[in-house]
CSV table of N, CA, C and O in Angstrom, one decimal:
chain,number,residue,atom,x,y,z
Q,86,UNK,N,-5.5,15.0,-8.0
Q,86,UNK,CA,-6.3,14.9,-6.7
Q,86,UNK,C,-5.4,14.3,-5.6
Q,86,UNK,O,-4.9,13.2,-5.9
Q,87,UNK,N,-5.3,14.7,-4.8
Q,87,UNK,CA,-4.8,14.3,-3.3
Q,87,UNK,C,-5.7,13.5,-2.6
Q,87,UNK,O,-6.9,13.5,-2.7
Q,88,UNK,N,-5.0,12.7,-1.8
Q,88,UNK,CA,-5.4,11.2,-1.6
Q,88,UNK,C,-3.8,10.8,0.0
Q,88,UNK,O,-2.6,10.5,0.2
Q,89,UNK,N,-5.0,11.0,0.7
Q,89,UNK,CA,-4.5,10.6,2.4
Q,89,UNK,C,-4.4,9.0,2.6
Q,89,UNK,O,-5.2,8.1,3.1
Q,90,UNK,N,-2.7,8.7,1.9
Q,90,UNK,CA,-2.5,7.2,2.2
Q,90,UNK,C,-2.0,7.1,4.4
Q,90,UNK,O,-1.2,7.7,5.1
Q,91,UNK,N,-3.0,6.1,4.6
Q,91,UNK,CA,-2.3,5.9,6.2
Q,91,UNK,C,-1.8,4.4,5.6
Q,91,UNK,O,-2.3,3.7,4.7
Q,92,UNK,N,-0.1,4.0,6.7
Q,92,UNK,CA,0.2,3.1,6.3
Q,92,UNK,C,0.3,2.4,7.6
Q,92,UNK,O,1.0,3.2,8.1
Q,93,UNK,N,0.0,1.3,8.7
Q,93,UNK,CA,-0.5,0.3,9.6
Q,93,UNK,C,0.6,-0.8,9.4
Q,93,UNK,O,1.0,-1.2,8.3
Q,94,UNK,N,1.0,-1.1,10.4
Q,94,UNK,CA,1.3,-0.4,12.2
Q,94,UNK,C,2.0,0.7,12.0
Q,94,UNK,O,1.6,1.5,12.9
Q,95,UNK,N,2.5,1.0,11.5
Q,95,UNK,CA,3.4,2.1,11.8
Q,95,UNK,C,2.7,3.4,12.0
Q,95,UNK,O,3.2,4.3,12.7
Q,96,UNK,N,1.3,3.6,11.5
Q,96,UNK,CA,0.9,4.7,11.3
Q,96,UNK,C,1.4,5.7,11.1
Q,96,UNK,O,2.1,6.4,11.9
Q,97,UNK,N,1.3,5.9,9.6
Q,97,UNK,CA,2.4,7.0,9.3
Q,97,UNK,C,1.5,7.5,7.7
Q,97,UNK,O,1.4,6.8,6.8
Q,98,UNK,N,1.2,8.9,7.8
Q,98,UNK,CA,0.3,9.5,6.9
Q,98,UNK,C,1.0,10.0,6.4
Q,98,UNK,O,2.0,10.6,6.9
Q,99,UNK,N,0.6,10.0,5.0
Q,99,UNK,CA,1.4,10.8,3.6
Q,99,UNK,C,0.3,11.5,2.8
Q,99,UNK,O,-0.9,11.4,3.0
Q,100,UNK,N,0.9,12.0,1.8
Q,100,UNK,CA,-0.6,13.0,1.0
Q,100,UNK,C,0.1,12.2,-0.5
Q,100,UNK,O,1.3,12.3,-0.7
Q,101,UNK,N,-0.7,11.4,-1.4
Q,101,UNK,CA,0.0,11.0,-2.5
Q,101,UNK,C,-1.0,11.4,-3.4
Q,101,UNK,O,-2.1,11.7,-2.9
Q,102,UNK,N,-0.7,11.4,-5.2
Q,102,UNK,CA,-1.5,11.8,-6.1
Q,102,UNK,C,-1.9,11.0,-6.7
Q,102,UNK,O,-1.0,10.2,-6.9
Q,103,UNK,N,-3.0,10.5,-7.2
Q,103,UNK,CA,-4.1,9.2,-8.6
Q,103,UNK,C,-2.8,9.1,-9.2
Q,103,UNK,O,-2.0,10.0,-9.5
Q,104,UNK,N,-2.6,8.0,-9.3
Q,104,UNK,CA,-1.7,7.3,-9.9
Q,104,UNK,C,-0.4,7.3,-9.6
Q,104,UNK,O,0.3,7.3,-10.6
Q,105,UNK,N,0.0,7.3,-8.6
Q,105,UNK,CA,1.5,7.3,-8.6
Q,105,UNK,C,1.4,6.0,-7.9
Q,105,UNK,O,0.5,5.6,-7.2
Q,106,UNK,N,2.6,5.2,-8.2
Q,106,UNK,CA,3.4,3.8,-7.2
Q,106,UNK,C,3.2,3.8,-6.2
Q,106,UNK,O,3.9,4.5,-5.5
Q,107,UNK,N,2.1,2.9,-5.5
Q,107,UNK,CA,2.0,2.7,-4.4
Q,107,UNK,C,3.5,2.7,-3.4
Q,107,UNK,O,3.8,3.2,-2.3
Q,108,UNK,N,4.4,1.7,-4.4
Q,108,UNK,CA,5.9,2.0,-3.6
Q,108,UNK,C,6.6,2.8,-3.6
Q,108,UNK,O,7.6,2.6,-2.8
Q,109,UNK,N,6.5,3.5,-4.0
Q,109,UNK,CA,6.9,5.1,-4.7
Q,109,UNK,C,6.3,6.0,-3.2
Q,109,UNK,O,7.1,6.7,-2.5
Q,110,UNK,N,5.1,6.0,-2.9
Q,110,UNK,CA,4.1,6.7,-1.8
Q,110,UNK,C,4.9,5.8,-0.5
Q,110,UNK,O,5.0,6.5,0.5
Q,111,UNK,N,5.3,4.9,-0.4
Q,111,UNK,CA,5.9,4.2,0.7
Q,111,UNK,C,7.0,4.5,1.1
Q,111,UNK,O,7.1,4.6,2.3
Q,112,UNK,N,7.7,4.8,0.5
Q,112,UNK,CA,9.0,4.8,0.5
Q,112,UNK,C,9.4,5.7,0.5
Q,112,UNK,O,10.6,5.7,0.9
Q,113,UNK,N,8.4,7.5,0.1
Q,113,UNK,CA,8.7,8.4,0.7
Q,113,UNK,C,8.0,9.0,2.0
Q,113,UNK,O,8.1,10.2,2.4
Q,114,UNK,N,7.2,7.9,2.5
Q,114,UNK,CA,7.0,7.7,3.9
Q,114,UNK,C,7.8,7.4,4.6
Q,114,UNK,O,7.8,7.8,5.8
Q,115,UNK,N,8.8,6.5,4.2
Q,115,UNK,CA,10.2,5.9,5.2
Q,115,UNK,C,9.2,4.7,5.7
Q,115,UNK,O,9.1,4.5,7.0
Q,116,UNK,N,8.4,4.1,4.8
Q,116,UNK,CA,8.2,2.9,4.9
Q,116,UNK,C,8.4,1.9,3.9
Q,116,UNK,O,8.2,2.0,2.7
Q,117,UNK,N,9.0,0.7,4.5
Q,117,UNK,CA,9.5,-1.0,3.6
Q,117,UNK,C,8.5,-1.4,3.2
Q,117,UNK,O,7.6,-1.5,4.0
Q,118,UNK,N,8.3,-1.7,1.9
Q,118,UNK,CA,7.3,-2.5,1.4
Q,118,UNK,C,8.2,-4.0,0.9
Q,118,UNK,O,8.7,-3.8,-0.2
Q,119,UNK,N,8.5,-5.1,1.4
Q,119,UNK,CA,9.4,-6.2,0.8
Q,119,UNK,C,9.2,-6.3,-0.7
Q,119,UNK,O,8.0,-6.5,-1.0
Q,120,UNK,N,10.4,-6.2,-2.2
Q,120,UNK,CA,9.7,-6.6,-3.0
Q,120,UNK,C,11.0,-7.6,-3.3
Q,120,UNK,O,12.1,-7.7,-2.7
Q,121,UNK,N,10.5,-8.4,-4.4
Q,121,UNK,CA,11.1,-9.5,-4.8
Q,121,UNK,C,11.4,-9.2,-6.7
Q,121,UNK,O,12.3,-8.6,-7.3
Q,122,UNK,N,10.7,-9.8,-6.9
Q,122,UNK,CA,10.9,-9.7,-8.4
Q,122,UNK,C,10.1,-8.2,-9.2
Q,122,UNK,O,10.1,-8.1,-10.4
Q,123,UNK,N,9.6,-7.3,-8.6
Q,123,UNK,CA,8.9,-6.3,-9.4
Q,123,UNK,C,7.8,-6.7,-10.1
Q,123,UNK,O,7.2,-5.7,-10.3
Q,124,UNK,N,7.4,-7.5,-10.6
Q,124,UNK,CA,6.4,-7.7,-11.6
Q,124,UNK,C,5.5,-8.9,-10.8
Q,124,UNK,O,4.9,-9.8,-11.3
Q,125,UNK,N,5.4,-8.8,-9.9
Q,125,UNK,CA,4.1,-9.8,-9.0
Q,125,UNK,C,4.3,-11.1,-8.9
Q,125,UNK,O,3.3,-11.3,-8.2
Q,126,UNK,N,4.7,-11.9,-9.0
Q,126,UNK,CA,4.7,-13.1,-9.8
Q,126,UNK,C,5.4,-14.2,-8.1
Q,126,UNK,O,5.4,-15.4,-7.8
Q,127,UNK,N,6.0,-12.9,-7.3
Q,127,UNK,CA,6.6,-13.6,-6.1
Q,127,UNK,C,5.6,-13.4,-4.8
Q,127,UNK,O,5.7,-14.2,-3.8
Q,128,UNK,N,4.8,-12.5,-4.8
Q,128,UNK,CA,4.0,-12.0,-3.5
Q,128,UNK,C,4.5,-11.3,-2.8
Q,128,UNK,O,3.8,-11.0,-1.8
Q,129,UNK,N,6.3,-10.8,-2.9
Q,129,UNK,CA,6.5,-10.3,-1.4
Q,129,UNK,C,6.1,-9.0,-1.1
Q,129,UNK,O,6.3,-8.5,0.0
Q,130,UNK,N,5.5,-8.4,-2.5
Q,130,UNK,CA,4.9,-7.0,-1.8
Q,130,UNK,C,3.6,-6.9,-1.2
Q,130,UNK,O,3.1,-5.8,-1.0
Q,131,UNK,N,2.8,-8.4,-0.9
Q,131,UNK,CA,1.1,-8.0,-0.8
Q,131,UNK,C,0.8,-7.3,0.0
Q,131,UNK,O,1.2,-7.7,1.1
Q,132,UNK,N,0.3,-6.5,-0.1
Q,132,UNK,CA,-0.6,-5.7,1.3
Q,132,UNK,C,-2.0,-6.0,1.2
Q,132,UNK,O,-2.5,-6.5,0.2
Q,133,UNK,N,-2.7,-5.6,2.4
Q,133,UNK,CA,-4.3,-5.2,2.0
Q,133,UNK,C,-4.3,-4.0,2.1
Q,133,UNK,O,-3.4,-3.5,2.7
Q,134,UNK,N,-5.5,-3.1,1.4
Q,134,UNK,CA,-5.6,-1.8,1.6
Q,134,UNK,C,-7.7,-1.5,1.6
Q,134,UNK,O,-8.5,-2.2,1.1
Q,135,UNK,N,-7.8,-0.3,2.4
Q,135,UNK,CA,-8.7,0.1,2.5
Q,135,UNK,C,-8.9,0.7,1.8
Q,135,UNK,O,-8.0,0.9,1.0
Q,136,UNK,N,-10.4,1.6,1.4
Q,136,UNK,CA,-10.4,2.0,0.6
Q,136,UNK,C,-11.7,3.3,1.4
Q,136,UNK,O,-11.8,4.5,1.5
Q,137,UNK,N,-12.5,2.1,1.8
Q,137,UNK,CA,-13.6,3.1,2.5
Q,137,UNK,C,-13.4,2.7,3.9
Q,137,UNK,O,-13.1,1.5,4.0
Q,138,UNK,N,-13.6,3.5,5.2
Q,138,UNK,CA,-12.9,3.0,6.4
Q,138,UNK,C,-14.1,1.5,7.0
Q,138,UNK,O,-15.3,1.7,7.1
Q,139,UNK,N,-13.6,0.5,7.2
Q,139,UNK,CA,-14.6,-0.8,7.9
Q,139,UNK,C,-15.0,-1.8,6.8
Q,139,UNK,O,-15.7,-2.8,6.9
Q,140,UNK,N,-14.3,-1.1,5.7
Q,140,UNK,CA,-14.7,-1.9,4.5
Q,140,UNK,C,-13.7,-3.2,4.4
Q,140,UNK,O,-12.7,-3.3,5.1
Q,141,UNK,N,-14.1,-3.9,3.4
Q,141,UNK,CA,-13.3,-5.5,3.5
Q,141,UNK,C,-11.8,-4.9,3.0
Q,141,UNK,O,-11.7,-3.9,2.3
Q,142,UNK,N,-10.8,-5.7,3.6
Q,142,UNK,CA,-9.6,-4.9,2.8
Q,142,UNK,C,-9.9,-5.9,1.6
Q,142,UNK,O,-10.7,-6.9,1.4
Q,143,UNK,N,-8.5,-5.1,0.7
Q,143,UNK,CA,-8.5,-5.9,-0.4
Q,143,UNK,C,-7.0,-6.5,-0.5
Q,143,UNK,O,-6.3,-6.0,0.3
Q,144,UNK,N,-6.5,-7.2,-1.1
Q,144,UNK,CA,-5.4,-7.7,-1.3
Q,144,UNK,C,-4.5,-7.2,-2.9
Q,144,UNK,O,-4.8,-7.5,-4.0
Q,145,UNK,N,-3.3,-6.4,-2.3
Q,145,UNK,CA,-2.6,-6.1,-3.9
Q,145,UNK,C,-1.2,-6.4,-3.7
Q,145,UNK,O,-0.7,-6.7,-2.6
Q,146,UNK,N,-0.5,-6.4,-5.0
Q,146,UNK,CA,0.9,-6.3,-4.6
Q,146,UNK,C,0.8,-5.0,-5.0
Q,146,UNK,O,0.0,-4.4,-5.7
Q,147,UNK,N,2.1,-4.6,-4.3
Q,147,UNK,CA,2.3,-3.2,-4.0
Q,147,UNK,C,3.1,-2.9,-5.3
Q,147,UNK,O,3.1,-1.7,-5.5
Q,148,UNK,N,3.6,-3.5,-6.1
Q,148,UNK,CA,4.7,-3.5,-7.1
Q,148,UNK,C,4.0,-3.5,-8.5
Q,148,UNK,O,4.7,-3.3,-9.5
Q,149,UNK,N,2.7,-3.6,-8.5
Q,149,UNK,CA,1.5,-3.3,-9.9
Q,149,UNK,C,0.6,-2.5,-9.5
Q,149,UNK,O,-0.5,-2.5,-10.0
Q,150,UNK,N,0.8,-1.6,-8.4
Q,150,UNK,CA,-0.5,-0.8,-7.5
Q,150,UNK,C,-0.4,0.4,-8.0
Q,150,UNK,O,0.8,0.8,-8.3
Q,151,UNK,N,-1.3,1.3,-8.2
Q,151,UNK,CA,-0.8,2.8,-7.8
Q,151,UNK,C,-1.9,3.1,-6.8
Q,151,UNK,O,-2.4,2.3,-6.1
Q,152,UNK,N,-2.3,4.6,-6.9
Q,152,UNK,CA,-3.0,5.4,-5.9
Q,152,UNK,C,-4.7,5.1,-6.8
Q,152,UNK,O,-4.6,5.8,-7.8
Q,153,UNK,N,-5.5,4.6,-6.8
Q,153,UNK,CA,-6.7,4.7,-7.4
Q,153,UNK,C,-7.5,6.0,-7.5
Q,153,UNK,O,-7.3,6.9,-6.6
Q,154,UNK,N,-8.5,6.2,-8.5
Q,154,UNK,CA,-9.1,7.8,-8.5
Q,154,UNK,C,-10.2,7.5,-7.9
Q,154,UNK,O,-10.9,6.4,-7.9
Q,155,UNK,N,-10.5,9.0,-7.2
Q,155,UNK,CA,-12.0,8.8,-6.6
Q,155,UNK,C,-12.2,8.0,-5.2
Q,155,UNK,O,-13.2,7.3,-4.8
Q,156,UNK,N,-11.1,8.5,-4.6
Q,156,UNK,CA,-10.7,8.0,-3.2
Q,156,UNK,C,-10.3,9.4,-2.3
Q,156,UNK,O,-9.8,10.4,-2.9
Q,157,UNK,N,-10.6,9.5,-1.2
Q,157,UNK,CA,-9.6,10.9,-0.7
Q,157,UNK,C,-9.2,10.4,0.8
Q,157,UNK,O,-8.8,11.0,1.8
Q,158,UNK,N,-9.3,9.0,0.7
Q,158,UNK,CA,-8.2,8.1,2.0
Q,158,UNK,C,-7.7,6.7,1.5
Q,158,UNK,O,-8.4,6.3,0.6
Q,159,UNK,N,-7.0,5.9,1.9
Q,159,UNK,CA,-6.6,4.7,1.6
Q,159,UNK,C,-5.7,4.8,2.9
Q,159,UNK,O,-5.0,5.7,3.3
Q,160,UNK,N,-5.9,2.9,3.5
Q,160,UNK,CA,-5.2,2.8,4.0
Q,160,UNK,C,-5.2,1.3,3.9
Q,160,UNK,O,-6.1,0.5,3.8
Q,161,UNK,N,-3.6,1.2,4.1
Q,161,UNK,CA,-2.8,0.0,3.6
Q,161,UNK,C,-2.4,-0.3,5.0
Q,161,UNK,O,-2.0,0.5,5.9
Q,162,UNK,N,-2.7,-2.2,4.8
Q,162,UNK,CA,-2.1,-2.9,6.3
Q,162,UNK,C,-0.9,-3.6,5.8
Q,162,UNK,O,-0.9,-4.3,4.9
Q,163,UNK,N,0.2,-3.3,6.4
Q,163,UNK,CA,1.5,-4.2,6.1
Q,163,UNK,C,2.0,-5.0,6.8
Q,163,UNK,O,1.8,-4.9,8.0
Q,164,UNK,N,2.7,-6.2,6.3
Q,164,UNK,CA,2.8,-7.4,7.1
Q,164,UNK,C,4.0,-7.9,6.5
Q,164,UNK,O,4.3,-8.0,5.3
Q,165,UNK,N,4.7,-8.1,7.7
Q,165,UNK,CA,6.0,-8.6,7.4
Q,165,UNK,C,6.1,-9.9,7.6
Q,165,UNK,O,5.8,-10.5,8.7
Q,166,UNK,N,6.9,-10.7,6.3
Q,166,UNK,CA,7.5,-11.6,6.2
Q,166,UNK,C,9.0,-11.9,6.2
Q,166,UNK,O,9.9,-11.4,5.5
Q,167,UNK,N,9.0,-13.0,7.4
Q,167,UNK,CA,10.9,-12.5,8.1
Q,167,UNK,C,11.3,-13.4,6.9
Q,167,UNK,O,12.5,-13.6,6.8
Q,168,UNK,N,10.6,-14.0,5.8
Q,168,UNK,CA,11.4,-14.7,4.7
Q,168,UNK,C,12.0,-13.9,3.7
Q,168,UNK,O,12.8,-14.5,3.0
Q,169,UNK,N,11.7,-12.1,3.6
Q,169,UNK,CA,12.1,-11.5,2.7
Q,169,UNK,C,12.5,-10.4,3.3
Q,169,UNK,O,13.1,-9.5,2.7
């Protein structure tokens, strides 16, 4: 199933499939997601992401994320930290 990730500020729309690497989906956007250690444990990948549009975001690291099923938009807010 196809799944319309938008990625904020940058605005920049990709088509990704249930289950693939959220950073994986990023990155062949030619968008940075900061990561640090891979396995969560540092935070530098958190994003929030939407899910349904107005809805609360939620908070993930991008580095244990994939594409969730039963969505046909997501959008992820990114936030840079000049520490990483």
């Amino acid at each position: 199933m196809a799944v319309q990730v938008r990625f904020l500020p940058e605005d920049i729309t990709v088509t990704a499939t249930v289950g693939e690497p959220l950073l994986q989906v990023a990155a062949r956007a030619g968008v940075v997601i900061p990561t640090g250690c891979l396995m969560g444990s540092c935070h530098a990948c958190v994003v929030d992401w939407e899910t349904q549009p107005g809805a609360e975001p939620e908070v993930v690291r991008a580095c244990l994320t994939s594409i969730p099923p039963g969505e046909a938009t997501l959008t992820i807010h990114l936030y840079h930290d000049p520490t990483w």
